Backbone as a printed PyTorch tensor [residue, N CA C, xyz], in Angstrom:
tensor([[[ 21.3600, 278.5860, 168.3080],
         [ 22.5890, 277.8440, 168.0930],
         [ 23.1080, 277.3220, 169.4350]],

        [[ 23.7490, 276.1070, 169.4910],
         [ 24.4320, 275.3180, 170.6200],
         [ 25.2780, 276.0040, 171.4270]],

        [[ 25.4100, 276.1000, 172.2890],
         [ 26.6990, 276.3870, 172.8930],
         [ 27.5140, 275.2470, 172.9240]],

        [[ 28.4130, 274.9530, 172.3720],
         [ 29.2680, 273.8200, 172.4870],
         [ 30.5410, 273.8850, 172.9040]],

        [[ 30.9720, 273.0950, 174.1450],
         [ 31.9430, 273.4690, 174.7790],
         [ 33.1040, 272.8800, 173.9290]],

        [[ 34.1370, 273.2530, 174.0690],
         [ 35.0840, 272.8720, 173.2280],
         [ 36.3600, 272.3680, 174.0930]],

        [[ 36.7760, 272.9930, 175.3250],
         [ 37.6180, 272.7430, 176.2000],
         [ 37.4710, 273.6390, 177.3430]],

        [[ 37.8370, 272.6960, 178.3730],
         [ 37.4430, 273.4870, 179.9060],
         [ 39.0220, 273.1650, 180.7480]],

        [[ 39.1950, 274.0450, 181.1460],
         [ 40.5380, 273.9550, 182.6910],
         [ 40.3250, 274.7870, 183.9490]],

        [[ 41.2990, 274.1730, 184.4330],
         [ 41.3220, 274.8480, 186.1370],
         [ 42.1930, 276.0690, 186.0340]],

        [[ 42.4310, 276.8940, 186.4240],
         [ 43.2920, 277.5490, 186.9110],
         [ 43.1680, 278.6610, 187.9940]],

        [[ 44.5930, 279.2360, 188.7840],
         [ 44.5910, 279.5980, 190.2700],
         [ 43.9720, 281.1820, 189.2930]],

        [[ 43.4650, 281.9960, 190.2310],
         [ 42.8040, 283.6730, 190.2220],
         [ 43.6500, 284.6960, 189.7310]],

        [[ 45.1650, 284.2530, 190.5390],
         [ 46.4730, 284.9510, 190.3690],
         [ 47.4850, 284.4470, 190.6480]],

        [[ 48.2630, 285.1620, 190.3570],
         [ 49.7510, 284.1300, 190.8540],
         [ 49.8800, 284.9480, 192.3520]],

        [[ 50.3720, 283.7040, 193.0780],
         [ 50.4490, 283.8480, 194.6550],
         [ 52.4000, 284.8320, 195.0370]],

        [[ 52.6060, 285.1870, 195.0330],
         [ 53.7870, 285.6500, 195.2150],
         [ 54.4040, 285.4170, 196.4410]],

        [[ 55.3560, 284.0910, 197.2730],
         [ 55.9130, 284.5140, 198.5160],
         [ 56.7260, 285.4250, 198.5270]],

        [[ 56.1710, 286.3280, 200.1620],
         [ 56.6950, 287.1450, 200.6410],
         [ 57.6800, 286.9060, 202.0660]],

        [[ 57.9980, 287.4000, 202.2980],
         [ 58.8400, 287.2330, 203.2730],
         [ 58.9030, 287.7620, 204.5230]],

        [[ 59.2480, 287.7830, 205.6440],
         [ 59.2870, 289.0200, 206.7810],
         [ 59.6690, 290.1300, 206.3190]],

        [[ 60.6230, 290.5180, 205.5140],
         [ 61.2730, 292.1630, 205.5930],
         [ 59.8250, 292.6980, 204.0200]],

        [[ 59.3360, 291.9430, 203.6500],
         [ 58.6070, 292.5620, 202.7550],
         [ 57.0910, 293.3010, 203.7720]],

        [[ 56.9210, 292.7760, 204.9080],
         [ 55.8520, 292.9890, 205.6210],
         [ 56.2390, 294.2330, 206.7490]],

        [[ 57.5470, 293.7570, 206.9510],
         [ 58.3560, 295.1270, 207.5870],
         [ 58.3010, 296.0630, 206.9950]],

        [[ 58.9950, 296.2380, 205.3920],
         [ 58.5660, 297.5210, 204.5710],
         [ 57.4270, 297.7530, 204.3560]],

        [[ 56.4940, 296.7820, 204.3090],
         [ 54.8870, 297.6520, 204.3590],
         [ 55.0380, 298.8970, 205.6640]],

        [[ 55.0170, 297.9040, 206.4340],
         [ 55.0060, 299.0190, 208.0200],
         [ 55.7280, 300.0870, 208.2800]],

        [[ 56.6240, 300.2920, 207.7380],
         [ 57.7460, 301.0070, 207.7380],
         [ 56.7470, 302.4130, 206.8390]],

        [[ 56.7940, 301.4970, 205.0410],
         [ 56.1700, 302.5990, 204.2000],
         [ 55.0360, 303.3840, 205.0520]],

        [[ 54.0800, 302.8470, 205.6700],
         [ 52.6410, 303.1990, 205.9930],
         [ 52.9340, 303.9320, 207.3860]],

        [[ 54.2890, 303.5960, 208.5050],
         [ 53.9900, 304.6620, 209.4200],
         [ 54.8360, 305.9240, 208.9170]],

        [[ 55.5220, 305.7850, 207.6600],
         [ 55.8440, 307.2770, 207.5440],
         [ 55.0860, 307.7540, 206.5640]],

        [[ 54.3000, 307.1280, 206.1020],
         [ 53.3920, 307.8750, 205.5660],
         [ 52.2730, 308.7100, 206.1840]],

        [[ 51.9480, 307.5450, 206.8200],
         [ 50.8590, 308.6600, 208.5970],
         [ 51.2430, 309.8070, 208.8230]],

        [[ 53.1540, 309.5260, 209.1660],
         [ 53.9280, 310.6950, 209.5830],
         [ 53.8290, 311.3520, 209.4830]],

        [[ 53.5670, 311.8290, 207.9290],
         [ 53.2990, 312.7580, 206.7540],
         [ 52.0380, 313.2140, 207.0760]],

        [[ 51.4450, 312.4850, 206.8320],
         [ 50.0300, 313.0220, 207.3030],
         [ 49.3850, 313.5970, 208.1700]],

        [[ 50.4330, 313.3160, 209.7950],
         [ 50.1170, 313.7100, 211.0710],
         [ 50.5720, 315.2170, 210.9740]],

        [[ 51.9650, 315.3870, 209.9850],
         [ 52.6300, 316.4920, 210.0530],
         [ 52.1730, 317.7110, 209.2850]],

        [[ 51.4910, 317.0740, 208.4600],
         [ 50.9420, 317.9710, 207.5750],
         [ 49.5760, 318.0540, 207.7560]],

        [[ 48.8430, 317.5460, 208.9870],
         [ 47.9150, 317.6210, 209.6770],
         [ 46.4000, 317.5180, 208.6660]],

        [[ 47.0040, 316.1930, 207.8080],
         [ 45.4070, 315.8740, 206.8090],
         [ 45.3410, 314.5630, 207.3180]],

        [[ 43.9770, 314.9890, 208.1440],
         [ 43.5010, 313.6670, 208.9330],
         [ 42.5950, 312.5980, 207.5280]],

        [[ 42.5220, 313.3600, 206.5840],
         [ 41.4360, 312.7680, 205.2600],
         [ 42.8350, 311.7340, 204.5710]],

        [[ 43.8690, 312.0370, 204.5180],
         [ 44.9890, 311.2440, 204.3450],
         [ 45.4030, 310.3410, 205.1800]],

        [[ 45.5840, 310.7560, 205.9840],
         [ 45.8620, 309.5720, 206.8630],
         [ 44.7900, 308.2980, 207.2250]],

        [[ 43.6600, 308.5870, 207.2610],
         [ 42.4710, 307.6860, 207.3720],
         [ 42.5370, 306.8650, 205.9890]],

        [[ 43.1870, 307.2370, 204.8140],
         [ 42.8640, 307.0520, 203.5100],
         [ 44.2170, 305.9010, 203.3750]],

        [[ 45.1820, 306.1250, 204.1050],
         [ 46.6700, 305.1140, 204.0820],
         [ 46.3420, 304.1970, 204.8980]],

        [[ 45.4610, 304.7310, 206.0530],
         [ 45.4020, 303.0700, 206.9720],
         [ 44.5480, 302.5960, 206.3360]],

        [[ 43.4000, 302.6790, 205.8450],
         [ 42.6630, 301.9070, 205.0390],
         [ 43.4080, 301.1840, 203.3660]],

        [[ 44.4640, 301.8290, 203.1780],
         [ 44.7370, 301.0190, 201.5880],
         [ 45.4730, 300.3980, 202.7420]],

        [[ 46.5040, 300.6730, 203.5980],
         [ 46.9720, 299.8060, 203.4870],
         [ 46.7990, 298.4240, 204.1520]],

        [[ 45.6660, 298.2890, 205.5160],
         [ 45.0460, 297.5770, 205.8730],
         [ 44.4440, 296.0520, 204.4570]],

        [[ 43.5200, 296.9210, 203.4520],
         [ 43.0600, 296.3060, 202.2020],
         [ 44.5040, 295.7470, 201.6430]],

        [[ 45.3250, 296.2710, 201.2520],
         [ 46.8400, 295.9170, 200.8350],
         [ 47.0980, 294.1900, 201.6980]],

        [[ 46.9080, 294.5670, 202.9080],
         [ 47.4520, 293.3040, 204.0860],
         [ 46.5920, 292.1920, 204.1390]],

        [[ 45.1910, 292.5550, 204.1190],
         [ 44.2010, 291.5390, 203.7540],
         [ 44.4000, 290.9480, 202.0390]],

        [[ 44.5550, 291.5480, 201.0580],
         [ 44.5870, 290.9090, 199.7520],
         [ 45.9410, 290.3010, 199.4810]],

        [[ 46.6120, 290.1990, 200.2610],
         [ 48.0740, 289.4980, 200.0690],
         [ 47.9690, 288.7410, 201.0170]],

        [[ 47.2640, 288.3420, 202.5550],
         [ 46.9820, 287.3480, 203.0530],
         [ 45.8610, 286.1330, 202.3400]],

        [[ 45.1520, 286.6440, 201.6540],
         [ 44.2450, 285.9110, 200.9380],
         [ 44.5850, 285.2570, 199.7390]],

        [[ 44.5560, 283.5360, 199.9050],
         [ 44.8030, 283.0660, 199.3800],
         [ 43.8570, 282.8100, 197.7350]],

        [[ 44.5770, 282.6000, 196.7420],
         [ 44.0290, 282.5000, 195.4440],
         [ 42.9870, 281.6040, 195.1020]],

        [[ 42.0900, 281.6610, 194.6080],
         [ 41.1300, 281.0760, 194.4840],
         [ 41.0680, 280.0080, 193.2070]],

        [[ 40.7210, 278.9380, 192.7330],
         [ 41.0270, 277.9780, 191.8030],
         [ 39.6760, 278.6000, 191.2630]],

        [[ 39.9620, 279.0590, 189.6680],
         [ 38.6750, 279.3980, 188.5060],
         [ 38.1400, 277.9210, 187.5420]],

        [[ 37.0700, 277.6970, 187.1700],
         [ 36.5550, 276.8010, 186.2630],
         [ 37.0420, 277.6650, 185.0760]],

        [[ 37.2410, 277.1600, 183.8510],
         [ 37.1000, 277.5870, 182.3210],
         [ 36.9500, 277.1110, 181.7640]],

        [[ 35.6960, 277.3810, 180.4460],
         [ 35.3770, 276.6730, 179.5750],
         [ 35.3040, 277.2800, 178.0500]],

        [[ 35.5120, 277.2460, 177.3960],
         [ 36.4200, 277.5820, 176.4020],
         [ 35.0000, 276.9930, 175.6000]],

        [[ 33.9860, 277.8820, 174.6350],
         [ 33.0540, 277.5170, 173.7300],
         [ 32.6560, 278.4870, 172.6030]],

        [[ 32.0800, 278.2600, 171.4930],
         [ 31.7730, 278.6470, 170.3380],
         [ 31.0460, 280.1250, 170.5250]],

        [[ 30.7380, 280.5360, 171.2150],
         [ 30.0190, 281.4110, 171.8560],
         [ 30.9650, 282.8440, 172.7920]],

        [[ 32.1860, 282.1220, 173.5420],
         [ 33.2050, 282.7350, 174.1800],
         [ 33.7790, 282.2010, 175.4000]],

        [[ 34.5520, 282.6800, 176.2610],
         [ 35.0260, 282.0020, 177.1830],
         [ 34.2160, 282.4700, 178.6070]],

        [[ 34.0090, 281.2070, 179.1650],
         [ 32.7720, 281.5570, 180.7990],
         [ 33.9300, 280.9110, 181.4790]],

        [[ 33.9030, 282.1630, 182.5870],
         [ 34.8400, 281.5970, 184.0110],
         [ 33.5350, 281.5610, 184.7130]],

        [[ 33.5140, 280.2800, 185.3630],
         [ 32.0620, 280.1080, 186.2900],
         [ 31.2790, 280.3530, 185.6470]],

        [[ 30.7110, 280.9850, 186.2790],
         [ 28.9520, 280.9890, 185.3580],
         [ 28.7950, 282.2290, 184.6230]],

        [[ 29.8370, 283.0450, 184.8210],
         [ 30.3720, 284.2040, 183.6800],
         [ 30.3370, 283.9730, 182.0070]],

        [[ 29.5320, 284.2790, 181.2350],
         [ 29.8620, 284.1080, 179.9750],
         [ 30.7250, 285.5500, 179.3880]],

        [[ 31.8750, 285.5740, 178.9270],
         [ 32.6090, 287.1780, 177.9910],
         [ 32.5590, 286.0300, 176.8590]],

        [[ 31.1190, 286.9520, 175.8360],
         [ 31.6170, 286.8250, 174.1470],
         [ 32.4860, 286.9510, 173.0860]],

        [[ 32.8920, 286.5390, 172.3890],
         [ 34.3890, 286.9820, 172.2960],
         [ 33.9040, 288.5710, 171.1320]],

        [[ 32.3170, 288.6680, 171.1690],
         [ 31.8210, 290.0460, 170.4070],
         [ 32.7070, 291.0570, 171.7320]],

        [[ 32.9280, 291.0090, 172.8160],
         [ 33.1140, 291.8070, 173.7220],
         [ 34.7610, 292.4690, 173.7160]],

        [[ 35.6260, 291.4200, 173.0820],
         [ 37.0700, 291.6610, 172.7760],
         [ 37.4480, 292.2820, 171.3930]],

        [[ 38.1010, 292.9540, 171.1510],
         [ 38.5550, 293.3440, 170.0350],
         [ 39.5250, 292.3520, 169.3580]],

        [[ 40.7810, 291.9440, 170.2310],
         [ 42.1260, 290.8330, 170.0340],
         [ 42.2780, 289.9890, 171.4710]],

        [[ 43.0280, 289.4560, 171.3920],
         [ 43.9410, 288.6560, 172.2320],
         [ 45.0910, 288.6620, 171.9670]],

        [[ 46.2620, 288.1390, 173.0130],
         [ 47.6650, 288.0520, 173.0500],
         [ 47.7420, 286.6430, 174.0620]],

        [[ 49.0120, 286.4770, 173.7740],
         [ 49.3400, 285.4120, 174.7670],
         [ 50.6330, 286.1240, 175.4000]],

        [[ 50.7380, 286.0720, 177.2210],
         [ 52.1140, 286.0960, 177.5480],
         [ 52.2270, 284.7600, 178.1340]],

        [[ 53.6720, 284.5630, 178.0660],
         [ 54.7020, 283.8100, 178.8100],
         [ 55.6150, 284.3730, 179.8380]],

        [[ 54.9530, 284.2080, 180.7120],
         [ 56.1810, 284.9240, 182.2120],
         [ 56.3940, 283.3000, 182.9360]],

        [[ 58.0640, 283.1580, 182.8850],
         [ 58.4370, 282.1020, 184.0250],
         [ 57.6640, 280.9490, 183.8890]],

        [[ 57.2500, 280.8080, 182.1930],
         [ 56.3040, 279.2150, 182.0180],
         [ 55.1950, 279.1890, 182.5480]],

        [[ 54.4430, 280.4790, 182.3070],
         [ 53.5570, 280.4880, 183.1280],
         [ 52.6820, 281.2780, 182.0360]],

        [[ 51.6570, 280.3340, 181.3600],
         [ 50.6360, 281.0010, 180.4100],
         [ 49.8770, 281.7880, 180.5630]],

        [[ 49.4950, 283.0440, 179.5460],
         [ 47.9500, 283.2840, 180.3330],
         [ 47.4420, 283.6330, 178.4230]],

        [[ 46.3690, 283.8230, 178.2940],
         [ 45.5140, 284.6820, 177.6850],
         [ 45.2650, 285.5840, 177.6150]],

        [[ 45.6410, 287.1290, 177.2670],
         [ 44.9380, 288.0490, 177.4510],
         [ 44.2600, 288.9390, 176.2300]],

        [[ 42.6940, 289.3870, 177.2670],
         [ 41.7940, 289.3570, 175.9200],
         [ 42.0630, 290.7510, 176.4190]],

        [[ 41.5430, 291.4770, 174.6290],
         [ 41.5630, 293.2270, 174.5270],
         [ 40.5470, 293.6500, 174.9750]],

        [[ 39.5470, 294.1090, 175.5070],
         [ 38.5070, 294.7040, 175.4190],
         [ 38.3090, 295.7020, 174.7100]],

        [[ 36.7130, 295.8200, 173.5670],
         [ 36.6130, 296.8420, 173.1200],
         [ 36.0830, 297.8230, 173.9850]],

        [[ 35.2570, 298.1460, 174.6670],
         [ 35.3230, 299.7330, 175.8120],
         [ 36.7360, 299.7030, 175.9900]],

        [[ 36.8910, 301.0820, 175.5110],
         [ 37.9640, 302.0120, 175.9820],
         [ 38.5330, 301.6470, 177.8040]],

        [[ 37.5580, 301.9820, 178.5930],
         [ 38.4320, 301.9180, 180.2060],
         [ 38.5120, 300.9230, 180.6940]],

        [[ 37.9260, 299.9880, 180.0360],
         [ 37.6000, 298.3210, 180.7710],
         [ 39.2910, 297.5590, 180.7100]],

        [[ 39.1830, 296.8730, 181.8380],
         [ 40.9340, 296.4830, 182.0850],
         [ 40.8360, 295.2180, 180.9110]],

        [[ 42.0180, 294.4400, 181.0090],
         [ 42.7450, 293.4130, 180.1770],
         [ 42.1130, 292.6730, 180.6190]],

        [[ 41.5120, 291.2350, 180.2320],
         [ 41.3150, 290.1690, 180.8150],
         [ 42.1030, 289.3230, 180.8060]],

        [[ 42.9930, 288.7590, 181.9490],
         [ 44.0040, 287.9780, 181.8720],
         [ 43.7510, 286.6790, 182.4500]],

        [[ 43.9710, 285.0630, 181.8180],
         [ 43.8140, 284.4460, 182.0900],
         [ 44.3330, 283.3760, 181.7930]],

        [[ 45.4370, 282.5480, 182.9150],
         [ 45.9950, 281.5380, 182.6800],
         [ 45.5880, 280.1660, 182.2900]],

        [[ 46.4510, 279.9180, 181.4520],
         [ 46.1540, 278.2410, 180.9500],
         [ 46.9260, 277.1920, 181.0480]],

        [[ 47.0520, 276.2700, 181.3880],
         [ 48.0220, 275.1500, 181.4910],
         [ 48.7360, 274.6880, 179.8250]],

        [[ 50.0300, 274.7020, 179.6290],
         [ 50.4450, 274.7280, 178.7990],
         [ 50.3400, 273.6260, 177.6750]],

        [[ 49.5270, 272.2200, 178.1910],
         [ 49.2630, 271.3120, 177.3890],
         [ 48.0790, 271.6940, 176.8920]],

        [[ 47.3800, 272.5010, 176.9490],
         [ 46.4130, 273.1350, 176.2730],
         [ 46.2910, 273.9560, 175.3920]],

        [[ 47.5400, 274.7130, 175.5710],
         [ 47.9110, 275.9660, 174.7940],
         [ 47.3030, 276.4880, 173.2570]],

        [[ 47.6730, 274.7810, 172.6860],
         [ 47.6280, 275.1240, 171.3810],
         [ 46.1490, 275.2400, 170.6280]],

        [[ 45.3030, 274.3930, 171.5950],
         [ 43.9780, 274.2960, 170.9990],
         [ 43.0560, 275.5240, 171.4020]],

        [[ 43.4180, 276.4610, 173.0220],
         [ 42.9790, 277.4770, 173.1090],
         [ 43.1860, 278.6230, 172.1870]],

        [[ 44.4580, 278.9060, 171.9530],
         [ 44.8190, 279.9080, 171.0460],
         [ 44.1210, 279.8500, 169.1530]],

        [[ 43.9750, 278.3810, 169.4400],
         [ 43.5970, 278.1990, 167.6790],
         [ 42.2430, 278.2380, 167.7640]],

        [[ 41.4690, 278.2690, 169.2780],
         [ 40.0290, 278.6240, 169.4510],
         [ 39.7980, 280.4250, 169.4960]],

        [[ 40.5960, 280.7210, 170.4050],
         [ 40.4540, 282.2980, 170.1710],
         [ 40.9570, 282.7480, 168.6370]],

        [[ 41.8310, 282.1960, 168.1060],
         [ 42.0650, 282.6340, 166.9090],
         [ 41.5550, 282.5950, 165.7920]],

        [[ 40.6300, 281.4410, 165.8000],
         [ 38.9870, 281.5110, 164.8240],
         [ 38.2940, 282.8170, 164.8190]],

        [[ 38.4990, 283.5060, 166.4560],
         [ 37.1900, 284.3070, 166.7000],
         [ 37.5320, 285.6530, 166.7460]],

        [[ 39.1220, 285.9140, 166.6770],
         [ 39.4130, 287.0290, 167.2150],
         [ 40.8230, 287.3460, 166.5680]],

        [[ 41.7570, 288.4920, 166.3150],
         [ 43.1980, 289.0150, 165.7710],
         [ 43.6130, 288.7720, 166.6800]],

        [[ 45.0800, 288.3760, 166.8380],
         [ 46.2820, 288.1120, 167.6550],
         [ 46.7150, 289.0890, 167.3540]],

        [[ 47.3850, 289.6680, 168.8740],
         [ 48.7170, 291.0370, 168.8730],
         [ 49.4270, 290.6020, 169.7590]],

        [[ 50.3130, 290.8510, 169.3040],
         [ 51.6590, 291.0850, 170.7350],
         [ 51.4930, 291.4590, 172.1220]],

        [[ 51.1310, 291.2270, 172.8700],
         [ 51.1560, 292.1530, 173.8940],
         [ 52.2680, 291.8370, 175.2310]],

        [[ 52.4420, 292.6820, 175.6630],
         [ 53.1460, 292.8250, 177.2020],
         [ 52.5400, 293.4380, 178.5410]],

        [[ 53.3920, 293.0060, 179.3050],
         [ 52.9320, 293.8670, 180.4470],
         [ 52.8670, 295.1300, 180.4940]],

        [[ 51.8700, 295.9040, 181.0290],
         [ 52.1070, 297.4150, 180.9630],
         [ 52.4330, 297.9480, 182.5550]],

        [[ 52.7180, 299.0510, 183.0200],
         [ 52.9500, 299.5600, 183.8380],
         [ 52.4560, 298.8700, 185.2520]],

        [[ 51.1380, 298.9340, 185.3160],
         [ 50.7450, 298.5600, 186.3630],
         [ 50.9500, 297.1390, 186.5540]],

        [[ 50.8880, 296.2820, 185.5030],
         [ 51.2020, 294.6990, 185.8130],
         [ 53.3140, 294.8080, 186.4690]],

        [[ 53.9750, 295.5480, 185.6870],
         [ 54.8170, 295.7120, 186.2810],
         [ 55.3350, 295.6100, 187.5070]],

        [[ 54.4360, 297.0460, 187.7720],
         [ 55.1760, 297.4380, 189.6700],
         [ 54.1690, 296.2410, 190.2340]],

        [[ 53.1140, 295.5000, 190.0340],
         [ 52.3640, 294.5110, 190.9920],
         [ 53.5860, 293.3370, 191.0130]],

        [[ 54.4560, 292.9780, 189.7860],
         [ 55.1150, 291.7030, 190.0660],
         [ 56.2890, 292.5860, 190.8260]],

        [[ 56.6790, 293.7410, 190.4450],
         [ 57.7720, 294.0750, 191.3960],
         [ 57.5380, 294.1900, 192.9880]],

        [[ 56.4580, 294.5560, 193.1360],
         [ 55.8730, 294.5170, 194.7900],
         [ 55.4310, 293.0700, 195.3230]],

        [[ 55.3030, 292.5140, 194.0770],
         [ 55.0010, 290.4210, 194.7210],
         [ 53.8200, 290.9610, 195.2180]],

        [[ 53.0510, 291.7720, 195.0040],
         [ 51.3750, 291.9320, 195.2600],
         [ 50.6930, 290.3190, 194.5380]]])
């Protein structure tokens, strides 16, 4: 059977969050009293373990977002040369944060994360009525961890 594409868009990796000087100050702040902690309580396996997240922390918030291909086909949705079947999802949801679409697919494995993926809103309707051929719609929201990431502007 064909793979037949049905609709393709651009969209950014993640949403970029500006930060500010005092947000880069409280990094530094958090991370030398956390050392502190570490120096004081004399676990050098901790402290090696904070400069490294938080080093990774400073590099992934300097790094700018990357623009994804999507193509939207009978088969499932391929970011790049990625094909996810939509056999691989259980449901989908749509959120709306700040006019700002995304997709997110369920995965059936149990530990496997959300797949979240934005769409430009003049599209909206024909993506959703494509996943919705293939797959149950649920409600969904943010959970915990998407939370504290928009509260930290990670």
């Amino acid at each position: 059977m064909a793979n037949k594409t049905i609709i393709n868009w651009e969209a950014r990796e993640y949403v970029e969050y500006k930060k500010n000087a005092g947000w880069y100050i409280g990094l530094a702040v958090v991370t030398l009293a956390l050392c502190g902690l570490a120096i004081w309580l004399n676990q050098i396996s901790f402290l090696i373990l904070i400069v490294v997240a938080a080093a990774a922390l400073l590099t992934y918030t300097l790094r700018k977002p990357r623009m994804l291909h999507y193509s939207l086909s009978d088969k499932g949705l391929s970011e790049g040369n990625n094909l996810h079947t939509f056999g691989q999802f259980k449901s989908f949801g749509i959120l709306n944060e700040n006019n700002r679409y995304s997709v997110v697919l369920i995965p059936k494995q149990r530990f496997l994360p959300r797949m979240v993926v934005a769409f430009p809103e003049t599209e909206g309707e024909q993506i959703v009525d494509v996943f919705g051929n293939h797959l149950p719609m649920e409600p969904v929201k943010l959970d915990a961890i998407d939370k504290l990431i928009r509260l930290l502007r990670i």
